[in-house]
Amino acid sequence: MATISLVVPCYNEQEALPIFYDTVEKVIHEKLADYAVEYLFVNDGSADNTLKEMRQLQEKDPDHVHYISFSRNFGKEAALYAGLQNVGGDYIAVMDVDLQDPPDLLPKMLSGILDEGYDVVGTRRVTRAGEPPIRSFFARMFYRLINKISKTEIVDGARDYRLMTKQVKDAILSVTEYNRFSKGIFGWVGFKTKYIPYENVERVAGETHWSFWSLFKYSLDGIVAFSETPLAIASFVGLLSFVGSVCALIFIIVRAMINGDPTPGWPSMVSIFLAVGGLQLLCLGIVGKYIGNIYLEVKHRPIYIVQEKK
Ligand code: UDP
Ligand code: MG
């Protein structure tokens, strides 16, 4: 009997967790009865009763339910990594606990691997209905931008929700970087991947952990992790500004030789100082972001700390 492992990161999800378990159990009994399915819940330092709910589920169904509990909130990326490190199934799915990743897609995803020969079957939201329009706009811009400047393909609307073979899981685990941007890592490891499109589903309980700014920061982290283009842009902007100023200097010298030097124009001078100073700070910021990431990387801190495991 082949085993399917479900890796489920949970952060403050006390309401969603039992609903998730019941819903997935139903799908398993109806459509995946030939498989052994095991759950690995990762409690990402929840402040509510999520861990209690996990313990209860584990006591109720000790053969199939396992959990790992972090000592604090390490973020979803860390939770995914911990989950993948601790599952043993033949096929591994990562899914959110809020049922925004529809469990009834699982049989179809499995058939993508078994019948069509894919290594990974992912899911892609085709609509962003129910999302603030400004967020959708920036999301679309982000995917356009990162796919232009990064060699790793990052599919627009692709969720983390995916089913993969053991081989793919091991490949993902072999990427041990500290700054984990899963959407990029999934693409980076390669393998034959298929995306199943589906309509966006609203959260079943609780609320999203993402604000506009946290998403903005996350997208910057993604760009820094998977592209060196911003560094090249920084050098290019510097070069452009240098060449421009040399041209302007030649123009001014020639004009002074022809017309004499009337010394007007200090306001324009101040504006230019400010513009150049701003550009320098911007480029320094870009470089700084990469150095910051190197710093975090070389410290070799563990990606997560486990407090309890069952
Ligand atoms: N999550 C997590 N750690 C965090 C934030 C979120 O483990 O720091 C989990 C969360 O419990 C959920 C999944 O990641 O299962 C997706 O989170 P959310 O639903 O807030 O994101 P969205 O669906 O809005 O993108
Ligand atoms: Mg969600």
mmCIF file of C-alpha atoms and ligand atoms in Angstrom:
data_model
loop_
_atom_site.group_PDB
_atom_site.id
_atom_site.type_symbol
_atom_site.label_atom_id
_atom_site.label_comp_id
_atom_site.label_asym_id
_atom_site.label_seq_id
_atom_site.Cartn_x
_atom_site.Cartn_y
_atom_site.Cartn_z
ATOM 1 C CA MET A 1 0.000 0.000 0.000
ATOM 2 C CA ALA A 2 1.508 3.326 -1.024
ATOM 3 C CA THR A 3 1.592 6.127 1.524
ATOM 4 C CA ILE A 4 0.603 9.727 0.951
ATOM 5 C CA SER A 5 1.987 12.214 3.479
ATOM 6 C CA LEU A 6 0.310 15.554 3.988
ATOM 7 C CA VAL A 7 2.503 18.351 5.316
ATOM 8 C CA VAL A 8 0.327 21.029 6.880
ATOM 9 C CA PRO A 9 1.807 24.221 8.379
ATOM 10 C CA CYS A 10 -0.434 25.817 11.009
ATOM 11 C CA TYR A 11 -0.137 29.184 12.666
ATOM 12 C CA ASN A 12 -2.991 30.241 14.935
ATOM 13 C CA GLU A 13 -5.439 27.898 13.258
ATOM 14 C CA GLN A 14 -7.420 26.456 16.168
ATOM 15 C CA GLU A 15 -10.741 26.818 14.310
ATOM 16 C CA ALA A 16 -9.546 25.613 10.926
ATOM 17 C CA LEU A 17 -7.598 22.565 12.113
ATOM 18 C CA PRO A 18 -10.517 20.235 13.066
ATOM 19 C CA ILE A 19 -12.491 21.277 9.991
ATOM 20 C CA PHE A 20 -9.467 20.528 7.828
ATOM 21 C CA TYR A 21 -9.025 17.069 9.335
ATOM 22 C CA ASP A 22 -12.709 16.146 8.904
ATOM 23 C CA THR A 23 -12.827 17.390 5.331
ATOM 24 C CA VAL A 24 -9.657 15.578 4.280
ATOM 25 C CA GLU A 25 -10.776 12.368 6.011
ATOM 26 C CA LYS A 26 -13.956 12.473 3.941
ATOM 27 C CA VAL A 27 -12.001 12.822 0.714
ATOM 28 C CA ILE A 28 -9.699 9.970 1.724
ATOM 29 C CA HIS A 29 -12.549 7.612 2.553
ATOM 30 C CA GLU A 30 -14.408 8.442 -0.628
ATOM 31 C CA LYS A 31 -11.618 8.611 -3.165
ATOM 32 C CA LEU A 32 -8.277 7.528 -1.753
ATOM 33 C CA ALA A 33 -9.286 4.414 0.157
ATOM 34 C CA ASP A 34 -6.483 2.403 -1.472
ATOM 35 C CA TYR A 35 -3.790 4.573 0.085
ATOM 36 C CA ALA A 36 -2.452 5.029 3.562
ATOM 37 C CA VAL A 37 -2.607 8.736 4.296
ATOM 38 C CA GLU A 38 -0.612 10.312 7.111
ATOM 39 C CA TYR A 39 -0.820 13.861 8.376
ATOM 40 C CA LEU A 40 2.106 15.851 9.617
ATOM 41 C CA PHE A 41 0.927 19.080 11.188
ATOM 42 C CA VAL A 42 3.560 21.677 11.929
ATOM 43 C CA ASN A 43 2.638 24.102 14.678
ATOM 44 C CA ASP A 44 4.546 27.238 13.794
ATOM 45 C CA GLY A 45 4.595 28.785 17.271
ATOM 46 C CA SER A 46 0.864 29.473 17.461
ATOM 47 C CA ALA A 47 -0.312 31.675 20.301
ATOM 48 C CA ASP A 48 -3.786 30.123 20.436
ATOM 49 C CA ASN A 49 -4.937 26.543 21.081
ATOM 50 C CA THR A 50 -3.637 25.081 17.827
ATOM 51 C CA LEU A 51 -1.194 22.781 19.614
ATOM 52 C CA LYS A 52 -3.957 21.510 21.910
ATOM 53 C CA GLU A 53 -6.094 20.707 18.876
ATOM 54 C CA MET A 54 -3.149 18.857 17.335
ATOM 55 C CA ARG A 55 -2.603 16.794 20.470
ATOM 56 C CA GLN A 56 -6.294 15.888 20.498
ATOM 57 C CA LEU A 57 -6.253 14.821 16.858
ATOM 58 C CA GLN A 58 -3.109 12.804 17.480
ATOM 59 C CA GLU A 59 -4.706 10.977 20.408
ATOM 60 C CA LYS A 60 -7.822 10.314 18.356
ATOM 61 C CA ASP A 61 -5.944 8.948 15.347
ATOM 62 C CA PRO A 62 -2.423 8.056 16.563
ATOM 63 C CA ASP A 63 -1.504 5.924 13.551
ATOM 64 C CA HIS A 64 -2.101 8.632 10.985
ATOM 65 C CA VAL A 65 -1.693 11.959 12.738
ATOM 66 C CA HIS A 66 1.688 13.330 13.758
ATOM 67 C CA TYR A 67 2.791 16.793 14.656
ATOM 68 C CA ILE A 68 5.843 18.912 15.197
ATOM 69 C CA SER A 69 5.649 21.991 17.343
ATOM 70 C CA PHE A 70 8.145 24.854 17.030
ATOM 71 C CA SER A 71 9.484 26.812 19.976
ATOM 72 C CA ARG A 72 8.260 30.029 18.333
ATOM 73 C CA ASN A 73 6.930 31.328 15.025
ATOM 74 C CA PHE A 74 9.537 30.627 12.334
ATOM 75 C CA GLY A 75 7.325 31.307 9.323
ATOM 76 C CA LYS A 76 5.571 29.099 6.807
ATOM 77 C CA GLU A 77 8.735 28.416 4.832
ATOM 78 C CA ALA A 78 10.452 26.947 7.895
ATOM 79 C CA ALA A 79 7.328 24.922 8.703
ATOM 80 C CA LEU A 80 7.281 23.447 5.199
ATOM 81 C CA TYR A 81 10.937 22.528 5.450
ATOM 82 C CA ALA A 82 10.487 20.865 8.839
ATOM 83 C CA GLY A 83 7.468 18.999 7.520
ATOM 84 C CA LEU A 84 9.271 17.685 4.452
ATOM 85 C CA GLN A 85 12.221 16.617 6.598
ATOM 86 C CA ASN A 86 10.005 14.509 8.800
ATOM 87 C CA VAL A 87 7.666 12.675 6.424
ATOM 88 C CA GLY A 88 8.239 9.250 4.992
ATOM 89 C CA GLY A 89 5.478 8.836 2.417
ATOM 90 C CA ASP A 90 5.876 7.732 -1.197
ATOM 91 C CA TYR A 91 3.962 10.812 -2.306
ATOM 92 C CA ILE A 92 4.068 14.023 -0.394
ATOM 93 C CA ALA A 93 1.605 16.902 -0.500
ATOM 94 C CA VAL A 94 2.015 20.279 1.132
ATOM 95 C CA MET A 95 -1.222 22.071 1.857
ATOM 96 C CA ASP A 96 -2.627 24.943 3.926
ATOM 97 C CA VAL A 97 -4.889 24.156 6.818
ATOM 98 C CA ASP A 98 -7.484 26.818 5.937
ATOM 99 C CA LEU A 99 -8.942 24.680 3.089
ATOM 100 C CA GLN A 100 -7.932 27.272 0.516
ATOM 101 C CA ASP A 101 -6.110 24.324 -1.023
ATOM 102 C CA PRO A 102 -9.074 22.097 -1.949
ATOM 103 C CA PRO A 103 -8.487 18.521 -0.714
ATOM 104 C CA ASP A 104 -10.785 17.094 -3.395
ATOM 105 C CA LEU A 105 -8.076 17.919 -5.933
ATOM 106 C CA LEU A 106 -5.818 15.309 -4.319
ATOM 107 C CA PRO A 107 -7.063 12.300 -6.341
ATOM 108 C CA LYS A 108 -6.651 14.272 -9.558
ATOM 109 C CA MET A 109 -3.153 15.331 -8.534
ATOM 110 C CA LEU A 110 -2.230 11.766 -7.711
ATOM 111 C CA SER A 111 -3.439 10.577 -11.077
ATOM 112 C CA GLY A 112 -1.214 13.235 -12.669
ATOM 113 C CA ILE A 113 1.768 11.475 -11.102
ATOM 114 C CA LEU A 114 0.630 7.873 -11.492
ATOM 115 C CA ASP A 115 -1.127 7.952 -14.865
ATOM 116 C CA GLU A 116 0.449 10.873 -16.693
ATOM 117 C CA GLY A 117 4.003 10.446 -15.447
ATOM 118 C CA TYR A 118 4.546 13.837 -13.852
ATOM 119 C CA ASP A 119 6.898 14.191 -10.882
ATOM 120 C CA VAL A 120 5.054 17.122 -9.360
ATOM 121 C CA VAL A 121 1.456 18.189 -9.700
ATOM 122 C CA GLY A 122 0.851 21.705 -8.444
ATOM 123 C CA THR A 123 -2.167 23.943 -8.351
ATOM 124 C CA ARG A 124 -2.727 27.363 -9.790
ATOM 125 C CA ARG A 125 -5.426 29.862 -8.933
ATOM 126 C CA VAL A 126 -6.944 31.212 -12.109
ATOM 127 C CA THR A 127 -8.979 33.907 -10.373
ATOM 128 C CA ARG A 128 -8.046 36.197 -7.567
ATOM 129 C CA ALA A 129 -11.693 36.896 -6.736
ATOM 130 C CA GLY A 130 -12.237 38.024 -3.169
ATOM 131 C CA GLU A 131 -8.832 39.689 -3.061
ATOM 132 C CA PRO A 132 -8.376 43.485 -2.929
ATOM 133 C CA PRO A 133 -7.782 44.666 -6.542
ATOM 134 C CA ILE A 134 -4.658 46.568 -5.607
ATOM 135 C CA ARG A 135 -3.150 43.388 -4.174
ATOM 136 C CA SER A 136 -3.975 41.425 -7.336
ATOM 137 C CA PHE A 137 -2.387 44.171 -9.395
ATOM 138 C CA PHE A 138 0.851 44.076 -7.441
ATOM 139 C CA ALA A 139 0.852 40.286 -7.406
ATOM 140 C CA ARG A 140 0.607 40.191 -11.179
ATOM 141 C CA MET A 141 3.359 42.814 -11.496
ATOM 142 C CA PHE A 142 5.546 40.770 -9.168
ATOM 143 C CA TYR A 143 5.217 37.593 -11.259
ATOM 144 C CA ARG A 144 5.901 39.502 -14.473
ATOM 145 C CA LEU A 145 8.977 41.135 -12.952
ATOM 146 C CA ILE A 146 10.505 38.105 -11.277
ATOM 147 C CA ASN A 147 10.069 35.960 -14.375
ATOM 148 C CA LYS A 148 11.889 38.610 -16.398
ATOM 149 C CA ILE A 149 14.843 38.955 -14.066
ATOM 150 C CA SER A 150 15.203 35.424 -12.729
ATOM 151 C CA LYS A 151 16.187 32.281 -14.549
ATOM 152 C CA THR A 152 13.978 30.224 -12.251
ATOM 153 C CA GLU A 153 10.424 30.027 -13.507
ATOM 154 C CA ILE A 154 7.839 31.136 -10.970
ATOM 155 C CA VAL A 155 4.325 30.435 -12.191
ATOM 156 C CA ASP A 156 1.734 33.200 -11.738
ATOM 157 C CA GLY A 157 -0.949 32.175 -9.269
ATOM 158 C CA ALA A 158 0.781 28.892 -8.394
ATOM 159 C CA ARG A 159 0.072 27.931 -4.808
ATOM 160 C CA ASP A 160 2.419 26.066 -2.531
ATOM 161 C CA TYR A 161 -0.226 23.301 -2.642
ATOM 162 C CA ARG A 162 1.383 20.465 -4.592
ATOM 163 C CA LEU A 163 1.842 16.727 -4.611
ATOM 164 C CA MET A 164 5.301 15.379 -5.333
ATOM 165 C CA THR A 165 7.222 12.163 -5.462
ATOM 166 C CA LYS A 166 9.764 11.253 -2.827
ATOM 167 C CA GLN A 167 12.560 12.082 -5.239
ATOM 168 C CA VAL A 168 11.323 15.661 -5.624
ATOM 169 C CA LYS A 169 10.945 16.022 -1.853
ATOM 170 C CA ASP A 170 14.565 14.957 -1.400
ATOM 171 C CA ALA A 171 15.642 17.453 -4.035
ATOM 172 C CA ILE A 172 13.809 20.243 -2.200
ATOM 173 C CA LEU A 173 15.425 19.180 1.064
ATOM 174 C CA SER A 174 18.842 19.336 -0.549
ATOM 175 C CA VAL A 175 18.313 23.093 -0.912
ATOM 176 C CA THR A 176 19.322 24.023 2.612
ATOM 177 C CA GLU A 177 19.417 27.812 2.396
ATOM 178 C CA TYR A 178 18.196 29.839 5.345
ATOM 179 C CA ASN A 179 16.272 32.429 3.325
ATOM 180 C CA ARG A 180 13.725 30.013 1.915
ATOM 181 C CA PHE A 181 11.424 31.217 -0.846
ATOM 182 C CA SER A 182 9.533 28.016 -1.590
ATOM 183 C CA LYS A 183 7.844 29.222 -4.756
ATOM 184 C CA GLY A 184 11.318 29.695 -6.188
ATOM 185 C CA ILE A 185 12.813 26.510 -4.734
ATOM 186 C CA PHE A 186 9.982 24.408 -6.198
ATOM 187 C CA GLY A 187 10.767 25.834 -9.624
ATOM 188 C CA TRP A 188 14.526 25.677 -9.165
ATOM 189 C CA VAL A 189 14.684 21.930 -8.489
ATOM 190 C CA GLY A 190 13.036 21.287 -11.846
ATOM 191 C CA PHE A 191 11.274 17.972 -12.625
ATOM 192 C CA LYS A 192 8.258 17.460 -14.806
ATOM 193 C CA THR A 193 5.536 19.617 -13.343
ATOM 194 C CA LYS A 194 1.875 20.024 -14.149
ATOM 195 C CA TYR A 195 -0.433 22.714 -12.783
ATOM 196 C CA ILE A 196 -4.103 22.123 -12.167
ATOM 197 C CA PRO A 197 -6.075 25.363 -12.423
ATOM 198 C CA TYR A 198 -8.860 26.057 -9.951
ATOM 199 C CA GLU A 199 -11.054 28.897 -8.747
ATOM 200 C CA ASN A 200 -9.945 30.781 -5.657
ATOM 201 C CA VAL A 201 -11.521 29.517 -2.431
ATOM 202 C CA GLU A 202 -12.101 31.662 0.653
ATOM 203 C CA ARG A 203 -10.571 30.708 3.975
ATOM 204 C CA VAL A 204 -12.816 28.390 6.032
ATOM 205 C CA ALA A 205 -12.035 30.012 9.398
ATOM 206 C CA GLY A 206 -9.594 32.426 10.987
ATOM 207 C CA GLU A 207 -7.861 35.085 8.951
ATOM 208 C CA THR A 208 -4.899 35.447 6.630
ATOM 209 C CA HIS A 209 -1.488 36.178 8.143
ATOM 210 C CA TRP A 210 -0.455 38.388 5.268
ATOM 211 C CA SER A 211 -0.759 42.144 5.193
ATOM 212 C CA PHE A 212 0.061 44.146 2.120
ATOM 213 C CA TRP A 213 3.465 45.071 3.535
ATOM 214 C CA SER A 214 4.375 41.582 4.598
ATOM 215 C CA LEU A 215 3.588 40.417 1.064
ATOM 216 C CA PHE A 216 5.672 43.263 -0.323
ATOM 217 C CA LYS A 217 8.609 42.248 1.872
ATOM 218 C CA TYR A 218 8.116 38.613 0.923
ATOM 219 C CA SER A 219 8.256 39.461 -2.775
ATOM 220 C CA LEU A 220 11.469 41.448 -2.258
ATOM 221 C CA ASP A 221 12.953 38.444 -0.455
ATOM 222 C CA GLY A 222 11.918 36.282 -3.389
ATOM 223 C CA ILE A 223 13.640 38.582 -5.854
ATOM 224 C CA VAL A 224 16.830 38.759 -3.793
ATOM 225 C CA ALA A 225 16.860 34.984 -3.362
ATOM 226 C CA PHE A 226 16.396 34.171 -7.033
ATOM 227 C CA SER A 227 17.892 36.995 -9.040
ATOM 228 C CA GLU A 228 21.088 39.030 -9.149
ATOM 229 C CA THR A 229 19.561 41.483 -11.609
ATOM 230 C CA PRO A 230 18.951 44.255 -9.020
ATOM 231 C CA LEU A 231 22.719 44.348 -8.433
ATOM 232 C CA ALA A 232 23.309 44.725 -12.147
ATOM 233 C CA ILE A 233 20.683 47.472 -12.280
ATOM 234 C CA ALA A 234 22.460 49.291 -9.446
ATOM 235 C CA SER A 235 25.735 49.259 -11.385
ATOM 236 C CA PHE A 236 23.963 50.279 -14.568
ATOM 237 C CA VAL A 237 22.229 53.233 -12.914
ATOM 238 C CA GLY A 238 25.569 54.310 -11.469
ATOM 239 C CA LEU A 239 27.244 54.058 -14.861
ATOM 240 C CA LEU A 240 24.439 55.953 -16.562
ATOM 241 C CA SER A 241 24.574 58.740 -14.035
ATOM 242 C CA PHE A 242 28.376 58.956 -14.372
ATOM 243 C CA VAL A 243 28.287 59.112 -18.166
ATOM 244 C CA GLY A 244 25.493 61.693 -18.001
ATOM 245 C CA SER A 245 27.467 63.907 -15.646
ATOM 246 C CA VAL A 246 30.611 63.718 -17.816
ATOM 247 C CA CYS A 247 28.554 64.813 -20.839
ATOM 248 C CA ALA A 248 27.017 67.647 -18.831
ATOM 249 C CA LEU A 249 30.477 68.703 -17.625
ATOM 250 C CA ILE A 250 31.841 68.852 -21.179
ATOM 251 C CA PHE A 251 28.803 70.848 -22.234
ATOM 252 C CA ILE A 252 29.268 73.326 -19.366
ATOM 253 C CA ILE A 253 33.010 73.775 -20.009
ATOM 254 C CA VAL A 254 32.467 74.361 -23.707
ATOM 255 C CA ARG A 255 29.615 76.766 -23.000
ATOM 256 C CA ALA A 256 31.749 78.670 -20.453
ATOM 257 C CA MET A 257 34.557 78.976 -23.019
ATOM 258 C CA ILE A 258 32.185 80.387 -25.593
ATOM 259 C CA ASN A 259 29.863 82.531 -23.429
ATOM 260 C CA GLY A 260 31.923 83.193 -20.309
ATOM 261 C CA ASP A 261 30.743 81.938 -16.907
ATOM 262 C CA PRO A 262 27.725 83.781 -15.483
ATOM 263 C CA THR A 263 27.439 81.420 -12.387
ATOM 264 C CA PRO A 264 23.677 81.052 -12.185
ATOM 265 C CA GLY A 265 21.876 77.831 -11.389
ATOM 266 C CA TRP A 266 22.577 76.777 -7.824
ATOM 267 C CA PRO A 267 18.986 75.394 -7.378
ATOM 268 C CA SER A 268 19.509 73.000 -10.256
ATOM 269 C CA MET A 269 22.834 72.069 -8.693
ATOM 270 C CA VAL A 270 21.185 71.212 -5.379
ATOM 271 C CA SER A 271 18.563 69.124 -7.182
ATOM 272 C CA ILE A 272 21.269 67.176 -8.939
ATOM 273 C CA PHE A 273 23.116 66.583 -5.653
ATOM 274 C CA LEU A 274 19.937 65.260 -4.101
ATOM 275 C CA ALA A 275 19.137 63.065 -7.083
ATOM 276 C CA VAL A 276 22.609 61.555 -7.172
ATOM 277 C CA GLY A 277 22.658 61.145 -3.391
ATOM 278 C CA GLY A 278 19.300 59.391 -3.564
ATOM 279 C CA LEU A 279 20.502 57.056 -6.285
ATOM 280 C CA GLN A 280 23.554 56.209 -4.223
ATOM 281 C CA LEU A 281 21.465 55.385 -1.193
ATOM 282 C CA LEU A 282 19.088 53.289 -3.305
ATOM 283 C CA CYS A 283 21.941 51.287 -4.780
ATOM 284 C CA LEU A 284 23.550 50.949 -1.369
ATOM 285 C CA GLY A 285 20.224 49.640 -0.098
ATOM 286 C CA ILE A 286 20.062 47.034 -2.858
ATOM 287 C CA VAL A 287 23.605 45.890 -2.160
ATOM 288 C CA GLY A 288 22.844 45.963 1.555
ATOM 289 C CA LYS A 289 19.887 43.651 1.118
ATOM 290 C CA TYR A 290 22.086 41.042 -0.528
ATOM 291 C CA ILE A 291 24.778 41.444 2.108
ATOM 292 C CA GLY A 292 22.135 41.101 4.806
ATOM 293 C CA ASN A 293 21.035 37.824 3.282
ATOM 294 C CA ILE A 294 24.623 36.601 3.065
ATOM 295 C CA TYR A 295 25.014 37.497 6.736
ATOM 296 C CA LEU A 296 21.952 35.467 7.705
ATOM 297 C CA GLU A 297 23.149 32.609 5.524
ATOM 298 C CA VAL A 298 26.707 32.391 6.912
ATOM 299 C CA LYS A 299 25.522 32.389 10.499
ATOM 300 C CA HIS A 300 24.237 28.887 9.789
ATOM 301 C CA ARG A 301 21.448 29.146 12.286
ATOM 302 C CA PRO A 302 18.975 26.288 12.247
ATOM 303 C CA ILE A 303 15.896 26.998 10.141
ATOM 304 C CA TYR A 304 13.596 26.036 13.005
ATOM 305 C CA ILE A 305 13.671 24.740 16.602
ATOM 306 C CA VAL A 306 11.404 21.882 17.627
ATOM 307 C CA GLN A 307 9.883 21.914 21.083
ATOM 308 C CA GLU A 308 7.546 18.938 20.853
ATOM 309 C CA LYS A 309 7.092 16.130 18.404
ATOM 310 C CA LYS A 310 4.822 13.139 18.138
HETATM 311 N N1 UDP B 1 1.349 29.804 8.249
HETATM 312 C C1 UDP B 1 2.431 29.337 9.003
HETATM 313 N N2 UDP B 1 3.277 30.258 9.571
HETATM 314 C C2 UDP B 1 3.124 31.605 9.414
HETATM 315 C C3 UDP B 1 2.044 32.058 8.602
HETATM 316 C C4 UDP B 1 1.190 31.126 8.049
HETATM 317 O O1 UDP B 1 2.611 28.140 9.180
HETATM 318 O O2 UDP B 1 3.920 32.372 9.962
HETATM 319 C C5 UDP B 1 0.441 28.814 7.630
HETATM 320 C C6 UDP B 1 -1.040 29.050 7.909
HETATM 321 O O3 UDP B 1 -1.450 28.455 9.113
HETATM 322 C C7 UDP B 1 -1.700 28.432 6.702
HETATM 323 C C8 UDP B 1 -0.684 28.680 5.593
HETATM 324 O O4 UDP B 1 0.559 28.923 6.241
HETATM 325 O O5 UDP B 1 -1.887 27.038 6.833
HETATM 326 C C9 UDP B 1 -1.075 29.841 4.693
HETATM 327 O O6 UDP B 1 -1.303 31.000 5.473
HETATM 328 P P1 UDP B 1 -2.446 32.031 5.100
HETATM 329 O O7 UDP B 1 -3.732 31.315 4.889
HETATM 330 O O8 UDP B 1 -2.424 33.108 6.148
HETATM 331 O O9 UDP B 1 -1.919 32.619 3.740
HETATM 332 P P2 UDP B 1 -2.792 32.956 2.435
HETATM 333 O O10 UDP B 1 -3.613 31.731 2.120
HETATM 334 O O11 UDP B 1 -3.633 34.121 2.819
HETATM 335 O O12 UDP B 1 -1.764 33.253 1.382
HETATM 336 MG MG MG B 2 -4.887 30.851 3.285
#
